[in-house]
Tab-separated table of C-alpha atoms in Angstrom:
chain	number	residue	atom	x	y	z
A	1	UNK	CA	4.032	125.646	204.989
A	2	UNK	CA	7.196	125.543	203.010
A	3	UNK	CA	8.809	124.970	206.134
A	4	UNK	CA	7.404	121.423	206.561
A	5	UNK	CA	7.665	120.576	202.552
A	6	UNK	CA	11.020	121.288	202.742
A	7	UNK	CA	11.237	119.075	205.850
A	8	UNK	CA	9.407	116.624	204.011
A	9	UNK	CA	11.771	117.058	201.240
A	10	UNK	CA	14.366	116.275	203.712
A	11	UNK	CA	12.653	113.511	205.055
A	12	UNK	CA	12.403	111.256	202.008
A	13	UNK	CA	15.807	112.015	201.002
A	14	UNK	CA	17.103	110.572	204.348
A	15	UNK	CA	14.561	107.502	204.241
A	16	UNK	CA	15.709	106.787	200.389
A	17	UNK	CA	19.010	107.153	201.667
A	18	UNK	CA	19.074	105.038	204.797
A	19	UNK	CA	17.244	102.269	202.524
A	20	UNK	CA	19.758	102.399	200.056
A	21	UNK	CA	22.732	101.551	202.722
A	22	UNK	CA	20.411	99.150	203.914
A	23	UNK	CA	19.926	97.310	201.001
A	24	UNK	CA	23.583	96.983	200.030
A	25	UNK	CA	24.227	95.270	203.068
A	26	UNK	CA	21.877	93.138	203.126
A	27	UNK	CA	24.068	91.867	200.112
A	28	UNK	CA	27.142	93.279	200.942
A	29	UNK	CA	30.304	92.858	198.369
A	30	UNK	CA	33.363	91.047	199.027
A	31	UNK	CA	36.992	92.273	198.579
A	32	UNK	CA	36.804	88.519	196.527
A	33	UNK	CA	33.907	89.566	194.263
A	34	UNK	CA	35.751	92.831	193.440
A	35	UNK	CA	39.335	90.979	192.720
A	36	UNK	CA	37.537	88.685	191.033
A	37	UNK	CA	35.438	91.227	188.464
A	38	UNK	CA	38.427	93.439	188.104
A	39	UNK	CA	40.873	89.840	186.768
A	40	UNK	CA	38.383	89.332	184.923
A	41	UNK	CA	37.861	92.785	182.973
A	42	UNK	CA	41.496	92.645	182.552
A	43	UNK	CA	41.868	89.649	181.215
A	44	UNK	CA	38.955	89.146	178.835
A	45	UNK	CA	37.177	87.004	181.079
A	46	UNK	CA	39.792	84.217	181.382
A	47	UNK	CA	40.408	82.312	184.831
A	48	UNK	CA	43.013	83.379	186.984
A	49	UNK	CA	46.291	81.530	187.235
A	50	UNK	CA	46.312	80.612	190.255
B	1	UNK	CA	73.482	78.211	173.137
B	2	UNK	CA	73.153	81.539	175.830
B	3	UNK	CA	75.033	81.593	178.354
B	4	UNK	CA	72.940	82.172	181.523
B	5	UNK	CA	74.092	84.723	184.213
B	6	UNK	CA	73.370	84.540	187.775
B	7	UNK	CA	71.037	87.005	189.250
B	8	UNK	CA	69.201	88.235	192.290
B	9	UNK	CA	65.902	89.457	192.253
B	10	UNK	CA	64.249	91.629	194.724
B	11	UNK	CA	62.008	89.998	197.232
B	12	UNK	CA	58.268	89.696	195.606
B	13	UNK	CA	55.098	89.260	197.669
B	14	UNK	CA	51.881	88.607	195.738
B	15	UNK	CA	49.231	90.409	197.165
B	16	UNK	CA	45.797	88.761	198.727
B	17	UNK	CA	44.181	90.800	196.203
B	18	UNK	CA	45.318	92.015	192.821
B	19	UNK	CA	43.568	95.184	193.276
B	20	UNK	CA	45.929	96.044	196.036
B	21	UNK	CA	48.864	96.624	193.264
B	22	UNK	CA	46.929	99.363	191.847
B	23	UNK	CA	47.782	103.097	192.533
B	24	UNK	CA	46.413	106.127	191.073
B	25	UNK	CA	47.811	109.357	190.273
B	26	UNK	CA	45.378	112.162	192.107
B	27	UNK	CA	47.303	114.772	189.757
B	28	UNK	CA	46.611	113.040	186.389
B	29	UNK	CA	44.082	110.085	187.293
B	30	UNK	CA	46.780	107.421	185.723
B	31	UNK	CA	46.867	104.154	186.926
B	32	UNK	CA	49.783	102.559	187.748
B	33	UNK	CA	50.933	98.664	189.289
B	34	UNK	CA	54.532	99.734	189.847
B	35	UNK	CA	56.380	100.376	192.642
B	36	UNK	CA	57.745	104.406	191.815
B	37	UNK	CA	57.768	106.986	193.490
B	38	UNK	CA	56.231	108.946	190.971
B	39	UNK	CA	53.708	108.706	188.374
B	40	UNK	CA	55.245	107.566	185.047
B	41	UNK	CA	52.697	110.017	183.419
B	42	UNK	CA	52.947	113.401	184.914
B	43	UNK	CA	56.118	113.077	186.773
B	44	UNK	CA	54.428	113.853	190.108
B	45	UNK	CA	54.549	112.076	193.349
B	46	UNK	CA	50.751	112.061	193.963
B	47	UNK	CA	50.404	108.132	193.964
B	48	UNK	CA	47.929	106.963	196.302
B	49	UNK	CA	46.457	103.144	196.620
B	50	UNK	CA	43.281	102.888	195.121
B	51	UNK	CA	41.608	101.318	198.197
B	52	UNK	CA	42.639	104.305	199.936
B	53	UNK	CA	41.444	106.216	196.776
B	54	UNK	CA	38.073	104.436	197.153
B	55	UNK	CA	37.423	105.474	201.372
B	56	UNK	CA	38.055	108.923	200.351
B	57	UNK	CA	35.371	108.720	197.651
B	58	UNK	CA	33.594	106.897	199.633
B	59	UNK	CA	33.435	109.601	202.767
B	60	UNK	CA	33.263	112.576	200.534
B	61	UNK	CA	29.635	111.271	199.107
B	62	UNK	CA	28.808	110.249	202.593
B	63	UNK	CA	29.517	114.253	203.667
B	64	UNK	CA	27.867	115.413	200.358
B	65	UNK	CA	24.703	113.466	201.477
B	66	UNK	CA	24.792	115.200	204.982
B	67	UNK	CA	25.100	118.472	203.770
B	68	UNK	CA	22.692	118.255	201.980
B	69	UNK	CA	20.384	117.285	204.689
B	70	UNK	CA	21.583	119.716	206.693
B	71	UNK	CA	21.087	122.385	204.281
B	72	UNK	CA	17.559	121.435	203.482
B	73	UNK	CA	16.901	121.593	207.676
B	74	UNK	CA	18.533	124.947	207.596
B	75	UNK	CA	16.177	126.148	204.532
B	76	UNK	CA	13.401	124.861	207.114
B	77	UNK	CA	13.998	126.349	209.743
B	78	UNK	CA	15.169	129.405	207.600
B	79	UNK	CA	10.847	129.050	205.907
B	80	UNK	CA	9.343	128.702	209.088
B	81	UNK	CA	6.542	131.218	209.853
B	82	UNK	CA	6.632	131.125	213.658
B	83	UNK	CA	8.838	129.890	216.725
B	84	UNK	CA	7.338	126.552	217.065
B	85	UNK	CA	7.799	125.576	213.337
B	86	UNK	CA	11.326	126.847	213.160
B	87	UNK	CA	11.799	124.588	216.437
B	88	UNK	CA	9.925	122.123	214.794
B	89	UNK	CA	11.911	121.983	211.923
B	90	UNK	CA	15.217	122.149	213.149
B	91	UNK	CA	14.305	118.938	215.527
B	92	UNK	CA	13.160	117.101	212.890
B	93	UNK	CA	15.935	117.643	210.644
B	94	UNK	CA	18.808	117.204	213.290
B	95	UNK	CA	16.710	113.597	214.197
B	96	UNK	CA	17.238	113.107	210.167
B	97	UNK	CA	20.902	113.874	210.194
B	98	UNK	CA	21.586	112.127	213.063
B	99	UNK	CA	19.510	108.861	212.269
B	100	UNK	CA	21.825	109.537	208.403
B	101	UNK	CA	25.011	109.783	210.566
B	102	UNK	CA	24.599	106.531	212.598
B	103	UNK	CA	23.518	104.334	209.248
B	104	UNK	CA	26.574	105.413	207.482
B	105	UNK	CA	28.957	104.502	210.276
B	106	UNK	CA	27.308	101.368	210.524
B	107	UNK	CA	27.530	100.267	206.540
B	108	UNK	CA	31.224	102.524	206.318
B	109	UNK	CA	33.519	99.152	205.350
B	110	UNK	CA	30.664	97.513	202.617
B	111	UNK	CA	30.418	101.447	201.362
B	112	UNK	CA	34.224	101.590	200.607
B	113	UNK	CA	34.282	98.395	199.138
B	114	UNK	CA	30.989	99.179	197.019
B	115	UNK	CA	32.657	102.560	196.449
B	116	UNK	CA	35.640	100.598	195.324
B	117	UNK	CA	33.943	98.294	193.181
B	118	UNK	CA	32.227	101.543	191.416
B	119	UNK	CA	35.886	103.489	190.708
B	120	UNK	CA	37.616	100.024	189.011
B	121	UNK	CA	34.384	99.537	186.975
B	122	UNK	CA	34.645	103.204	185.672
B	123	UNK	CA	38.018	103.739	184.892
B	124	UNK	CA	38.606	100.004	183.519
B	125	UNK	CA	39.615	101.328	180.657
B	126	UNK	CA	41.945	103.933	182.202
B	127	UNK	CA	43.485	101.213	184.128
B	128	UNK	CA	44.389	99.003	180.908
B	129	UNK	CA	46.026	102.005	179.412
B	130	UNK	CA	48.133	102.507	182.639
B	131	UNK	CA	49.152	98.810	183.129
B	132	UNK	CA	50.414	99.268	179.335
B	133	UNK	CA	52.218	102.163	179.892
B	134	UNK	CA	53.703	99.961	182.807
B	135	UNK	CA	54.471	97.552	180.164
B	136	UNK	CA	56.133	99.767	178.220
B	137	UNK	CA	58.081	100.753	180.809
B	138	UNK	CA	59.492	97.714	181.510
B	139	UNK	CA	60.632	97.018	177.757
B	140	UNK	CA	61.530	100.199	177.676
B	141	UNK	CA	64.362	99.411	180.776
B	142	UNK	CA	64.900	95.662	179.189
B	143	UNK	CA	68.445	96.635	177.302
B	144	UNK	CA	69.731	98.186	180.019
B	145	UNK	CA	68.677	95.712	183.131
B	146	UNK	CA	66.549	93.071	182.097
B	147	UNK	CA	66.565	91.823	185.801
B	148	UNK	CA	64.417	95.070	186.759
B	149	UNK	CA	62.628	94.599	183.266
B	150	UNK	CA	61.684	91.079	185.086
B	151	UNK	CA	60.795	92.345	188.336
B	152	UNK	CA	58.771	95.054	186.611
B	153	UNK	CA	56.820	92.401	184.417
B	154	UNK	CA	56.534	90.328	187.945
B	155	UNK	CA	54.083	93.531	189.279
B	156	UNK	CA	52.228	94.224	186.428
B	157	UNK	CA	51.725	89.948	186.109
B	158	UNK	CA	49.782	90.434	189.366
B	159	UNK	CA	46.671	92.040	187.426
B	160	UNK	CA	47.561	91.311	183.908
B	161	UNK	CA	47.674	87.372	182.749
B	162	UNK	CA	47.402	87.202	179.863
B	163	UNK	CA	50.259	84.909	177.574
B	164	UNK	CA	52.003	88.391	176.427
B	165	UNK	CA	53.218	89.024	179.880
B	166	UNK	CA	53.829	85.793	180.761
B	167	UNK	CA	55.662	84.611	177.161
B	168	UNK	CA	58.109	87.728	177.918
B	169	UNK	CA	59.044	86.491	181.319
B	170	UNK	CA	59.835	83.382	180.269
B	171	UNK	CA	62.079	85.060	177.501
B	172	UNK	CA	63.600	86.855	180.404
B	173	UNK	CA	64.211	83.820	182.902
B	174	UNK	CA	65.891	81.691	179.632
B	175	UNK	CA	68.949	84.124	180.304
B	176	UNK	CA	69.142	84.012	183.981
B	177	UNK	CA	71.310	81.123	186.225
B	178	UNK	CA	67.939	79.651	188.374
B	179	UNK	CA	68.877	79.279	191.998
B	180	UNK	CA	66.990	77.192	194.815
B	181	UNK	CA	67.108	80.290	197.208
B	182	UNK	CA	65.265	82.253	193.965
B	183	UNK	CA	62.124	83.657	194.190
B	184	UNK	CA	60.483	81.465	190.812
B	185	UNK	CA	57.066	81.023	189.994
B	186	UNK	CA	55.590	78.275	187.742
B	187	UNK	CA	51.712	78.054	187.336
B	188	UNK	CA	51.733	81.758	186.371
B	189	UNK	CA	54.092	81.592	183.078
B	190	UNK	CA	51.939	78.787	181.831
B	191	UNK	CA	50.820	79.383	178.045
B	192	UNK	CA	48.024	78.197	176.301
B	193	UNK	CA	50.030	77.116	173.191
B	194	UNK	CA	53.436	75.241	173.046
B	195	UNK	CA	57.168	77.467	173.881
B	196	UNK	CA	60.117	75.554	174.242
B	197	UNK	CA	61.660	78.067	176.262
B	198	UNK	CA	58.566	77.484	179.008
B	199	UNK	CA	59.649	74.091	178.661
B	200	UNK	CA	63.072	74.164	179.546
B	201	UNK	CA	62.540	76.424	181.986
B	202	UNK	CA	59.614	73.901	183.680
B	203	UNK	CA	62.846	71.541	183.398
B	204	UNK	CA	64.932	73.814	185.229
B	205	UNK	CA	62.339	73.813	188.135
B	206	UNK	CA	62.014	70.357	187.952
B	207	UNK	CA	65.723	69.975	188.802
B	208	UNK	CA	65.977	73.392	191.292
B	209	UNK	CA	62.650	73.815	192.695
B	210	UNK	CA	60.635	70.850	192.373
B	211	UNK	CA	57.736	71.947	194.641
B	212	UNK	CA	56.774	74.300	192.147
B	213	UNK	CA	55.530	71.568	189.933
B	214	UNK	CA	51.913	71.205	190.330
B	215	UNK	CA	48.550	70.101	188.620
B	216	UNK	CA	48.656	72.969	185.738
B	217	UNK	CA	52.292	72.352	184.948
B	218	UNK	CA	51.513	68.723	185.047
B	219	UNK	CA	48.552	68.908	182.884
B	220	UNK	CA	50.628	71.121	180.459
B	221	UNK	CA	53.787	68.753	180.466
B	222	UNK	CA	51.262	66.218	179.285
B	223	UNK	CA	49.342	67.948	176.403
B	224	UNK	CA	53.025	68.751	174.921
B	225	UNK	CA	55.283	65.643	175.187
B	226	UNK	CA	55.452	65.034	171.888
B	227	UNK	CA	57.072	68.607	170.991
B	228	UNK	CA	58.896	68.181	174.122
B	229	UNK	CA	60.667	65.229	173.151
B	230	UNK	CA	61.308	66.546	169.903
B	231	UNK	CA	63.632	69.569	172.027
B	232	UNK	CA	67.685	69.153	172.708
B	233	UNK	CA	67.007	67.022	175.984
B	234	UNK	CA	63.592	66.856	175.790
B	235	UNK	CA	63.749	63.396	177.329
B	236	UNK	CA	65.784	64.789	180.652
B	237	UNK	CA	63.152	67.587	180.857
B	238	UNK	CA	59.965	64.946	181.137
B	239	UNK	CA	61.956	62.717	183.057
B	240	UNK	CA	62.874	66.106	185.351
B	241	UNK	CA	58.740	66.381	185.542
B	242	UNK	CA	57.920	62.827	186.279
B	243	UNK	CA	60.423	62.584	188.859
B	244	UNK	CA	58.865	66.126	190.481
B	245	UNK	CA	55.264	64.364	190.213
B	246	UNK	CA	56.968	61.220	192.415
B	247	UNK	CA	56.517	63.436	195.367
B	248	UNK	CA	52.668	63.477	196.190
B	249	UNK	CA	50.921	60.277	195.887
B	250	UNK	CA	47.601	61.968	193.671
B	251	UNK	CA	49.756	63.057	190.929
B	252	UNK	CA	51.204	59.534	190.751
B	253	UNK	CA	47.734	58.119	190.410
B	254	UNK	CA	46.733	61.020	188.321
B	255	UNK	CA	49.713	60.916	186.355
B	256	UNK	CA	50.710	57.478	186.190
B	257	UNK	CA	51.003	56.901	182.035
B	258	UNK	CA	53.717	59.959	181.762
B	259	UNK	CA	55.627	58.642	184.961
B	260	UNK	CA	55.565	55.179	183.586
B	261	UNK	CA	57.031	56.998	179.998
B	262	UNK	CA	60.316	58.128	182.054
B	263	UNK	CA	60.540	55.805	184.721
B	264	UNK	CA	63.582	54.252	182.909
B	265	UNK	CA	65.298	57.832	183.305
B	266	UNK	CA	64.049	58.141	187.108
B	267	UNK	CA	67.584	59.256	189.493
B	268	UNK	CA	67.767	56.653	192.400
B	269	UNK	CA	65.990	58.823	194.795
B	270	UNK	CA	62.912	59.458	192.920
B	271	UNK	CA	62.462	55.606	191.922
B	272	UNK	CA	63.069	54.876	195.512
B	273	UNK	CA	60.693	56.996	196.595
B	274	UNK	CA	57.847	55.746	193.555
B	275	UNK	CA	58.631	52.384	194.733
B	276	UNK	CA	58.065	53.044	198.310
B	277	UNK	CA	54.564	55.098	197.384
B	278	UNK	CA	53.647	52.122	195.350
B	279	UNK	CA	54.649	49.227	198.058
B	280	UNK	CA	52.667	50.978	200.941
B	281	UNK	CA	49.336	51.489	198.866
B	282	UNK	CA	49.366	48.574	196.681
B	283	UNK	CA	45.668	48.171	196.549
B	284	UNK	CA	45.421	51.561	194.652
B	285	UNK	CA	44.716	51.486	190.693
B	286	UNK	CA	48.647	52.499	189.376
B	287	UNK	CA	47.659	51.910	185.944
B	288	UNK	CA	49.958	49.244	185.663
B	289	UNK	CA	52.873	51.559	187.189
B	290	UNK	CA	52.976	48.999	189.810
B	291	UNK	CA	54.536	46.578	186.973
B	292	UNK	CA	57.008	48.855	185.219
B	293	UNK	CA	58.312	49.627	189.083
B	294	UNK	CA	58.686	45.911	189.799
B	295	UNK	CA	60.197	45.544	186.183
B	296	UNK	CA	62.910	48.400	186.748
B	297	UNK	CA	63.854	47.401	190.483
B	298	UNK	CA	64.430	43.971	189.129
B	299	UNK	CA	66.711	45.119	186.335
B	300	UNK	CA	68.343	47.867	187.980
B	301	UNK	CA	68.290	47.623	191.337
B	302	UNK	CA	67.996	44.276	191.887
B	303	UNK	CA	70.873	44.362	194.416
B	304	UNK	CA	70.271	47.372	195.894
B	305	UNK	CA	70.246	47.394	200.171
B	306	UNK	CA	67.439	50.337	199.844
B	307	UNK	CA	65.230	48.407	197.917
């Protein structure tokens, strides 16, 4: 019996975990988002100068 | 007045991204936008780029989540009260680990960049305090070799752009000779407030790299004419600007009022070439630059073979 909980266990952790890595790419992130984010954390928000 | 040396900086690539000047120290965690060997913290050569940083995070989690999965099949099979439920067991969880396996090398690129995003989001403030200590480090160096004080506050300029940075290039440039072969940037030493060194300098790349002048500089040169003209050669600086706006046709039309200001002060080639913009589009609204053209090519080049 604790056999198949525990496979259970390991079950759900894989499906939450395989949904997860779904998810994010369904909307994955782009080095330009990241750049981006980072400038502006930096920088107090302000547009870049280029 | 200072007298300005000649100089040679090294060559200076911008990065696609900004992130891509960051390194961290894996001894001390410091963050650094430098080019040394070592970390200016601990003294230790354990730099590493942070994208690299990020994959390594990145896979380590991925193996965490594994063994984990493969530990909980183990404890399964490890439970199981006869044959077919240890079989059973182990199957099931190698099917787990194996359906785990092929998802992660399917999503690995958008998991280092989310794995990325997640390290520069934590250690923000880390990263401020490093890029600091990098500004330090080039005042620190200033009094000794204010070129590599420069080229120092060139790097860090990549992620920080704020006016500080940018006000002590500017400071720096005002004692160097500017050469055409130099690598000089513009749009990024732009200040929100007035400096009369940024504008003599904008006057220096009007006369030595003329390219360089572009929309922001424009739009800059504009808001501050006044206190411009108020400067020693204030006037040769604008008319340096107009003349650089002569080359593309939009930031004639865009800038037509402060070109028509200087045209007066215009060298022969740059009038020539305002003229000949003008004469082949003369159905486009100049603002009445059209006028003040025909007005100066009548006065002073009335005789003129070019015109």
């Amino acid at each position: 019996m604790i056999s198949y909980v525990l496979l259970g266990i390991a079950f759900l952790y894989a499906v939450i975990q395989i949904s997860i890595y779904a998810s994010r790419r369904r909307r994955p992130l782009t080095r330009d988002d990241i750049d981006e984010r980072l400038l502006a954390a930096l920088n107090g928000g302000t547009p870049s100068r280029d | 007045m200072t007298k300005k040396r000649p100089v040679t900086f090294r060559p200076f690539k911008a990065p696609r991204y900004a992130y891509n000047k960051l390194r961290i120290c894996r001894h001390c965690g410091n963050y650094t936008a430098l080019g040394e060997e070592r970390c200016l913290k601990c003294g230790r050569a354990a730099l590493r780029p942070i994208d690299q940083q990020a994959a390594s995070l990145a896979g380590r989690k991925m193996q965490t989540r594994l063994l984990l999965l493969l530990l909980l099949t183990l404890a399964a099979v490890y439970f199981g009260q006869s044959l077919q439920q240890m079989a059973l067991s182990g199957a099931g969880g190698a099917v787990l680990i194996a359906a785990l396996y092929y998802m992660q090398r399917k999503v690995r690129q958008n998991e280092n960049l989310v794995s990325l995003n997640e390290l520069l989001g934590r250690n923000i403030d880390r990263i401020r305090e490093g890029l600091e200590l990098n500004r330090q480090e080039a005042v620190a160096v200033l009094r000794e070799d204010d070129v590599l004080a420069y080229e120092k506050l060139r790097e860090i300029s990549v992620l920080l752009r704020g006016d500080r940075i940018a006000r002590q290039r500017v400071a720096l440039l005002h004692g160097f000779q500017l050469r055409k072969d130099m690598n000089l940037e513009l749009e990024q030493l732009l200040l929100r407030d007035f400096e009369p060194l940024l504008a003599e300098y904008i006057g220096e790349i009007a006369r030595v790299r003329p390219e360089l002048i572009k929309d922001r500089t424009l739009r800059y040169v504009k808001n501050y004419e006044a206190q411009i003209l108020e400067m020693d050669k204030g006037r040769d600086i604008l008319a340096g600007v107009a003349g650089a706006a002569v080359r593309l046709k939009r930031y004639v039309l865009l800038y037509s009022g402060l070109i028509g200001r200087y045209i007066q002060d215009l060298p022969k080639d740059r009038f020539l070439r305002l003229s000949r913009l003008i004469t082949a589009s003369p159905h486009e609204a100049w603002n009445g630059l059209d006028q003040k053209v025909a007005e100066v090519r009548e006065a002073k080049y009335r005789w003129d073979p070019d015109f």
